[in-house]
mmCIF file of C-alpha atoms in Angstrom:
data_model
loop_
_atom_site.group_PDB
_atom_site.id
_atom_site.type_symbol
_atom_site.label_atom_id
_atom_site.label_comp_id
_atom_site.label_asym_id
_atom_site.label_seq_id
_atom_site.Cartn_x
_atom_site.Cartn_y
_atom_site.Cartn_z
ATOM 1 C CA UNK A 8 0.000 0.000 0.000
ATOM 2 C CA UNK A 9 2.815 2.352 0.633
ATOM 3 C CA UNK A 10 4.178 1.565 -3.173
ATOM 4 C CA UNK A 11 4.172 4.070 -5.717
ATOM 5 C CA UNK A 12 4.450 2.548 -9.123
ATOM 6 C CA UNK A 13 5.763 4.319 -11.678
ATOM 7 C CA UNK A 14 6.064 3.183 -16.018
ATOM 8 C CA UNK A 15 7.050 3.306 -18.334
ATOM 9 C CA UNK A 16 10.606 1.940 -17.246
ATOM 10 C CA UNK A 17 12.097 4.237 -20.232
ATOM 11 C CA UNK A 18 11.162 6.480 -22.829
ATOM 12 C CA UNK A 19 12.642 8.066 -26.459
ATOM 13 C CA UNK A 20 10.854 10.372 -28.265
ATOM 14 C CA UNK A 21 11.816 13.076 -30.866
ATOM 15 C CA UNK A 22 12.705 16.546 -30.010
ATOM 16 C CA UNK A 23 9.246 18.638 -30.276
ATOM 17 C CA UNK A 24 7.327 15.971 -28.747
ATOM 18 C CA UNK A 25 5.769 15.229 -25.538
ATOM 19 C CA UNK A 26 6.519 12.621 -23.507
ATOM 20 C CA UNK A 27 4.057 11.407 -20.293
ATOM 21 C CA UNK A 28 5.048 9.407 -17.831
ATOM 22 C CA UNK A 29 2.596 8.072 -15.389
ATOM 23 C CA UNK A 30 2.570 6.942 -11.506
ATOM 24 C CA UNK A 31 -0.369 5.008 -9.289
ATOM 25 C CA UNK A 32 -0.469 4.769 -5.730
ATOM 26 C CA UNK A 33 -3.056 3.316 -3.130
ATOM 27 C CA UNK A 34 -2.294 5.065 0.061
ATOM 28 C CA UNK A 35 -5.197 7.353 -0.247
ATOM 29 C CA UNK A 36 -3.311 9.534 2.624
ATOM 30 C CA UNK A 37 -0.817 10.798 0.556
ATOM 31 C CA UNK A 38 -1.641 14.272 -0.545
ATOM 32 C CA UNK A 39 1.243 15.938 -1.989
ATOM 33 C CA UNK A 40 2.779 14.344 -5.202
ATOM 34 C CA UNK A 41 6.215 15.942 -6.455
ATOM 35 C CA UNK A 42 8.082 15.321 -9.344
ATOM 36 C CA UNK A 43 12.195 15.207 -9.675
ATOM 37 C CA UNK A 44 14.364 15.361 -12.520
ATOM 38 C CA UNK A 45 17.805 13.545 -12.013
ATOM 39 C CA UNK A 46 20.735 13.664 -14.645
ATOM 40 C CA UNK A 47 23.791 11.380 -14.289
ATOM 41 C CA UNK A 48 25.888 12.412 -11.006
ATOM 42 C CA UNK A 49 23.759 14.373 -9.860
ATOM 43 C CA UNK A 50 21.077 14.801 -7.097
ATOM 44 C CA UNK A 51 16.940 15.331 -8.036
ATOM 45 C CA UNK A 52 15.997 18.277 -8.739
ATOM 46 C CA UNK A 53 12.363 19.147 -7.996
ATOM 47 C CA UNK A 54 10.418 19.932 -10.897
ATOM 48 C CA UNK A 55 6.748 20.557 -9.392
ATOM 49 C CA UNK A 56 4.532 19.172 -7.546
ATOM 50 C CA UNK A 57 0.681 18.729 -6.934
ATOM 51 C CA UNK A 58 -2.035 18.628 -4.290
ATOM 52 C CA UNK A 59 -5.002 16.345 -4.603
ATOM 53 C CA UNK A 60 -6.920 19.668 -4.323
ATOM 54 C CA UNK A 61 -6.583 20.555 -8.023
ATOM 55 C CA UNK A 62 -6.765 18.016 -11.153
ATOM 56 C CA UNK A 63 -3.773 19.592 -13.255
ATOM 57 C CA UNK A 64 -0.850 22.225 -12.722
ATOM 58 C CA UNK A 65 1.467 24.313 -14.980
ATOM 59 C CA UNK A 66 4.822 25.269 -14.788
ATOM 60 C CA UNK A 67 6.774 26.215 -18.147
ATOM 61 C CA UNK A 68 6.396 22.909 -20.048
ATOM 62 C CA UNK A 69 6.194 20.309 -17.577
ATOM 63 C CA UNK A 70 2.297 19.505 -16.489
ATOM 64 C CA UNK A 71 1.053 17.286 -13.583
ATOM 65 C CA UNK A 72 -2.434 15.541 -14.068
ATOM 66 C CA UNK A 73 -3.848 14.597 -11.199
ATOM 67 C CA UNK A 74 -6.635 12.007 -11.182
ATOM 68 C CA UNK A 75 -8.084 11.505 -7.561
ATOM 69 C CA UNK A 76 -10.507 8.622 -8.029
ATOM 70 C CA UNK A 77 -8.154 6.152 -10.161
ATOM 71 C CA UNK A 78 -5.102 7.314 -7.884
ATOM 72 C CA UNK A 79 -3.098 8.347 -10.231
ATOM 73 C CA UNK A 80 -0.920 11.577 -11.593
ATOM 74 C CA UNK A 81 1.274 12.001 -14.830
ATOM 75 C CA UNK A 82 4.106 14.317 -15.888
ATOM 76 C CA UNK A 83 3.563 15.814 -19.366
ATOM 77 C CA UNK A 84 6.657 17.783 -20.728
ATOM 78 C CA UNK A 85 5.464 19.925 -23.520
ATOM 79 C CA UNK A 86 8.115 20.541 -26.776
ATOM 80 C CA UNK A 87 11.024 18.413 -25.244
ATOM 81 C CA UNK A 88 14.344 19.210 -26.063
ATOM 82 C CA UNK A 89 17.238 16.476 -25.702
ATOM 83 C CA UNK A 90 18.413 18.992 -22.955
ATOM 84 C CA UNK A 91 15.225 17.078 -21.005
ATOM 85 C CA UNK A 92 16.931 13.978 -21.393
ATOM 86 C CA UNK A 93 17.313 12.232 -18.283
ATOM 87 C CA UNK A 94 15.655 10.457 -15.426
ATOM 88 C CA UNK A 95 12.173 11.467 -14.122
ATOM 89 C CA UNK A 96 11.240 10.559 -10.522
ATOM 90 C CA UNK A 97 7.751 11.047 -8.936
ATOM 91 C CA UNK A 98 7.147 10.880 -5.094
ATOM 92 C CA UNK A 99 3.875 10.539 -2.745
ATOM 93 C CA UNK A 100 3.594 11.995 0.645
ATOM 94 C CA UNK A 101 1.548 13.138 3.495
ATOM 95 C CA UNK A 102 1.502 16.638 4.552
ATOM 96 C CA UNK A 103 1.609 15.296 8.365
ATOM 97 C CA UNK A 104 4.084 13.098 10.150
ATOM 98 C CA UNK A 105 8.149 12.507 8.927
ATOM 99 C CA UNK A 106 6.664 13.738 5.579
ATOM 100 C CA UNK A 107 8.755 10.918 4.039
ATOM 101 C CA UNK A 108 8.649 10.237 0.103
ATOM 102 C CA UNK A 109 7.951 7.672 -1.447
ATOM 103 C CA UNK A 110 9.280 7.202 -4.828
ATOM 104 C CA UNK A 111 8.818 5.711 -7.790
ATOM 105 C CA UNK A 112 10.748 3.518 -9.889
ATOM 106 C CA UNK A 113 12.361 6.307 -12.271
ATOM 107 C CA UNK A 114 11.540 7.079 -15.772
ATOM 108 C CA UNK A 115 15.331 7.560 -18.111
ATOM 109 C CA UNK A 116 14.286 9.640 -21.273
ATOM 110 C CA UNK A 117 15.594 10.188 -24.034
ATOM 111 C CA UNK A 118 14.767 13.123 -26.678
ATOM 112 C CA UNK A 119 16.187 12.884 -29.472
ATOM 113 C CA UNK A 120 17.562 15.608 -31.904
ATOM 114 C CA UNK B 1 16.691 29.636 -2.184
ATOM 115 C CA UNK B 2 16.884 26.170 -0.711
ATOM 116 C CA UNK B 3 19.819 25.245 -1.700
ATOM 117 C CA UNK B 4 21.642 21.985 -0.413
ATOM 118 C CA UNK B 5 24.827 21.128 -0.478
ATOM 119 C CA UNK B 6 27.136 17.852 0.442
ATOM 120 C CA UNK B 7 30.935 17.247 1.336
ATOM 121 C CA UNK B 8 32.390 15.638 -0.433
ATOM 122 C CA UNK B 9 31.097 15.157 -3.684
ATOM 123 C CA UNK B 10 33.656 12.195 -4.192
ATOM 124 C CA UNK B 11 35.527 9.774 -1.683
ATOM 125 C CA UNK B 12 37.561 6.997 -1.903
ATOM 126 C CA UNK B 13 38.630 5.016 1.083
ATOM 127 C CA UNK B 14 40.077 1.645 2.032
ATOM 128 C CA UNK B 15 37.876 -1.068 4.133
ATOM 129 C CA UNK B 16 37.667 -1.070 7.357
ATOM 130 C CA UNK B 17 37.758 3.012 7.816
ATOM 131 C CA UNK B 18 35.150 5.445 8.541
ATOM 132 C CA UNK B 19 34.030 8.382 6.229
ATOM 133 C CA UNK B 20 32.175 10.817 6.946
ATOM 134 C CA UNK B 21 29.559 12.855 4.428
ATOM 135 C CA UNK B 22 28.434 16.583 5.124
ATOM 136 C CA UNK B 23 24.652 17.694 4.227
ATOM 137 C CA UNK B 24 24.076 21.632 4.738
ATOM 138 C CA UNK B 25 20.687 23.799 4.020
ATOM 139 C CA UNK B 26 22.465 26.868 2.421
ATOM 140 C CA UNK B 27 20.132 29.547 2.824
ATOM 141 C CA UNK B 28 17.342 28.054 5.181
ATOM 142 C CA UNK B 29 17.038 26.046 8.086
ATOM 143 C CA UNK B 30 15.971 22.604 8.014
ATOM 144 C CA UNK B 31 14.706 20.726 11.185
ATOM 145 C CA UNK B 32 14.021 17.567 9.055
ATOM 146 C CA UNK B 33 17.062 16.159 6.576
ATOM 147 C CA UNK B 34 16.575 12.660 4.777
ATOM 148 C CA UNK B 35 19.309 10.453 3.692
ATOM 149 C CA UNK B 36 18.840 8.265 0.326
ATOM 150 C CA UNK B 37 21.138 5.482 -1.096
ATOM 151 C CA UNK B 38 20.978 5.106 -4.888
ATOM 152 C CA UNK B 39 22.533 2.318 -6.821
ATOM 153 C CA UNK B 40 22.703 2.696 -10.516
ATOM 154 C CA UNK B 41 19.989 2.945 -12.684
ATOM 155 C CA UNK B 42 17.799 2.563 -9.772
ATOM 156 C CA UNK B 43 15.312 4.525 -7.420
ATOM 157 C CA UNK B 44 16.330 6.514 -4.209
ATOM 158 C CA UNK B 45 16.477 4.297 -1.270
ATOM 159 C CA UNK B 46 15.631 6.103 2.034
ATOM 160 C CA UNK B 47 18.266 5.129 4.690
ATOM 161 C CA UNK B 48 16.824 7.466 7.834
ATOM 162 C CA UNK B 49 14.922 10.784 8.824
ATOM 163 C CA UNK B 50 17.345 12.737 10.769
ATOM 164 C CA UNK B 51 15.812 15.707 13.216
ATOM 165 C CA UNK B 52 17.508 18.667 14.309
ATOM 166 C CA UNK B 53 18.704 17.734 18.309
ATOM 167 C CA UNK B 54 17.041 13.798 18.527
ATOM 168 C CA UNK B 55 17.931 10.771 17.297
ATOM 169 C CA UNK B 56 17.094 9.556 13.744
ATOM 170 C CA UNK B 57 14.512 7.475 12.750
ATOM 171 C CA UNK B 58 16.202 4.370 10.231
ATOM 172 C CA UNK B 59 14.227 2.558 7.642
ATOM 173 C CA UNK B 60 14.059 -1.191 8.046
ATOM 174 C CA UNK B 61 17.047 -2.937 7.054
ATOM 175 C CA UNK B 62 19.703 0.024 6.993
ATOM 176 C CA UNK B 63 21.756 -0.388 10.193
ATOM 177 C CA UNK B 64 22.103 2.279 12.609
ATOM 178 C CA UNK B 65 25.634 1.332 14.186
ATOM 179 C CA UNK B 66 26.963 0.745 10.608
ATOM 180 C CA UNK B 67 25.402 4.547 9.478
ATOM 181 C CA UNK B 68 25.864 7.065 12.246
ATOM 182 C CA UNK B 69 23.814 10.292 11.295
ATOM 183 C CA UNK B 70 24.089 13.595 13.298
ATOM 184 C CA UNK B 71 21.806 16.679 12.845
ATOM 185 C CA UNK B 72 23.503 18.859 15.359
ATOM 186 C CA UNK B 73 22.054 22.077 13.922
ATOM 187 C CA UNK B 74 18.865 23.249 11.779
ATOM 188 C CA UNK B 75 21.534 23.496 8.625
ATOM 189 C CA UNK B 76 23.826 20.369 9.198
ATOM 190 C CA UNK B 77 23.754 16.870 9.059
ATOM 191 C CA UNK B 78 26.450 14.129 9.205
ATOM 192 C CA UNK B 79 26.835 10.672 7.841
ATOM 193 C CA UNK B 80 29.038 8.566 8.757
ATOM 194 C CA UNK B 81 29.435 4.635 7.502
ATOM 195 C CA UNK B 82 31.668 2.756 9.980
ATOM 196 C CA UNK B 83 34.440 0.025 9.320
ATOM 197 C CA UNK B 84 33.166 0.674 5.037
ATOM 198 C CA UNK B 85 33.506 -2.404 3.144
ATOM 199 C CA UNK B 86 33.124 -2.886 -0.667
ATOM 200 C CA UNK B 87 29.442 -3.461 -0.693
ATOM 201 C CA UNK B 88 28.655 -0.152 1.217
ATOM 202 C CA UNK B 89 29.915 1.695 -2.420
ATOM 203 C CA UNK B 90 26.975 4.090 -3.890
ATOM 204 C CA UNK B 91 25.996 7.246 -3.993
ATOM 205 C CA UNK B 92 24.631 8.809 -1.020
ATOM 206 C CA UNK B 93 22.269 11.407 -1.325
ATOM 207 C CA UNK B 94 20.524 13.621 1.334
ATOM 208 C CA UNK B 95 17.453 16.551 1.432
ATOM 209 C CA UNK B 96 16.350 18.952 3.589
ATOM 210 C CA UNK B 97 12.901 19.844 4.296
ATOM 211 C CA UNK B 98 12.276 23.714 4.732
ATOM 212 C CA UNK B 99 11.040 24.466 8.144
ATOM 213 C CA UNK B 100 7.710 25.268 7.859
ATOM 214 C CA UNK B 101 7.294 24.125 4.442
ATOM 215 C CA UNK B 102 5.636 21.179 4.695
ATOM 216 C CA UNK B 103 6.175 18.174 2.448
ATOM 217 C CA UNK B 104 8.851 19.663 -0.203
ATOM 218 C CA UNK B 105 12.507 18.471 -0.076
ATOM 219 C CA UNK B 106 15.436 19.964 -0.999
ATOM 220 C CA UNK B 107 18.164 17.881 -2.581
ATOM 221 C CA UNK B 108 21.853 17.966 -2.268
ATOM 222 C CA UNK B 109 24.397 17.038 -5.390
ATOM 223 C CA UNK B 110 25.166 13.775 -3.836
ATOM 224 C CA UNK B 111 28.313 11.800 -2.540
ATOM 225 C CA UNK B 112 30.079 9.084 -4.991
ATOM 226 C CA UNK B 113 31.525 6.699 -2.184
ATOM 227 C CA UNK B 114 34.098 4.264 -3.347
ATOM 228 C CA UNK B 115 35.241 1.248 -0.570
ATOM 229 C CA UNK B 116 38.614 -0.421 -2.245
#
């Protein structure tokens, strides 16, 4: 119940298009959902994030949809550029408690020139 | 703002001796800091919750004598994996939660840790 499952496993697209990657989770207490974007060596980087409060949110090209009733939220990057490329995390937590994440699997994308 | 930084980015050590790996808020205070293991090509791995002046809280599996954490102040914590050996090699990550700010962590740039 605690799992957050994250697909698909890896991605390619072309440069211009827009990739989604999607996450489910069944703990229906978690109520913030952030996303992180992690290049080689490096640490995440948070991207944005969601409350279950609102069904979609906007920040440059990169979208969250949130869907409440099937559990589930996606990450929608809008004209990708192979500067995107790299590995796309998304986390679940409650807003009470340690506040711990917990993440998903990873998504490694690729755009391609 | 919130920026996180560790020390050092890069460390390689013989087994059997100690290093230790530095995790500081920049430019806000943080009574909450995480610490993650990531192997490659995998997920984050929570290791423990560290709180400013108490005792942190480990995950199940990660042992606490082996990884000695220290949040002595709102703006530092301290790792440190005892006697290393081989199979402790990975890249250690922490975060920082913003007091205050609810859920939202920080992250730091991460440690490469290399047992010979």
């Amino acid at each position: 119940q605690q799992q957050v499952k994250q697909s698909p496993q890896s991605l390619i697209v072309q440069k211009g298009g827009i990739p989604i990657i999607n996450c489910a989770y069944e703990n229906t207490a978690f109520d913030y959902f952030p996303w992180y974007q992690q290049f080689p060596g490096k640490g995440p980087a948070l991207l944005i994030a969601i409350r279950p409060d609102v069904s979609e949110k906007k920040e440059g090209r990169f979208t969250i949809s949130f869907n409440k009733s099937a559990k589930q939220f996606s990450l929608h990057i809008m004209d990708s550029q192979p500067g995107d490329s790299a590995t796309y995390f998304c986390a679940a937590s409650t807003s009470s408690g340690t506040y711990k994440y917990i993440f998903g699997t990873g998504t490694r994308l690729k755009v391609l020139a | 703002g919130a920026v996180v930084s560790q020390h050092p980015s890069r460390v390689i050590c013989k087994s059997g001796t100690s290093v230790k790996i530095e995790c500081r808020s920049l430019d806000f205070q943080a009574t909450t800091m995480f610490w993650y293991r990531q192997f490659p090509k995998q997920s984050l791995m929570l290791m423990a919750t560290s709180n400013e002046g108490s005792k942190a809280t480990y995950e199940q599996g990660v042992e606490k004598d082996k990884f000695l954490i220290n949040h002595a102040s709102l703006t530092l914590s301290t790792l440190t994996v005892t006697s290393a050996h081989p199979e402790d090699s990975s890249f250690y990550i922490c975060s920082a939660r913003r007091t205050g700010v609810r859920e939202t962590q920080y992250f730091g740039p991460g440690t490469r840790l290399l047992v010979l």
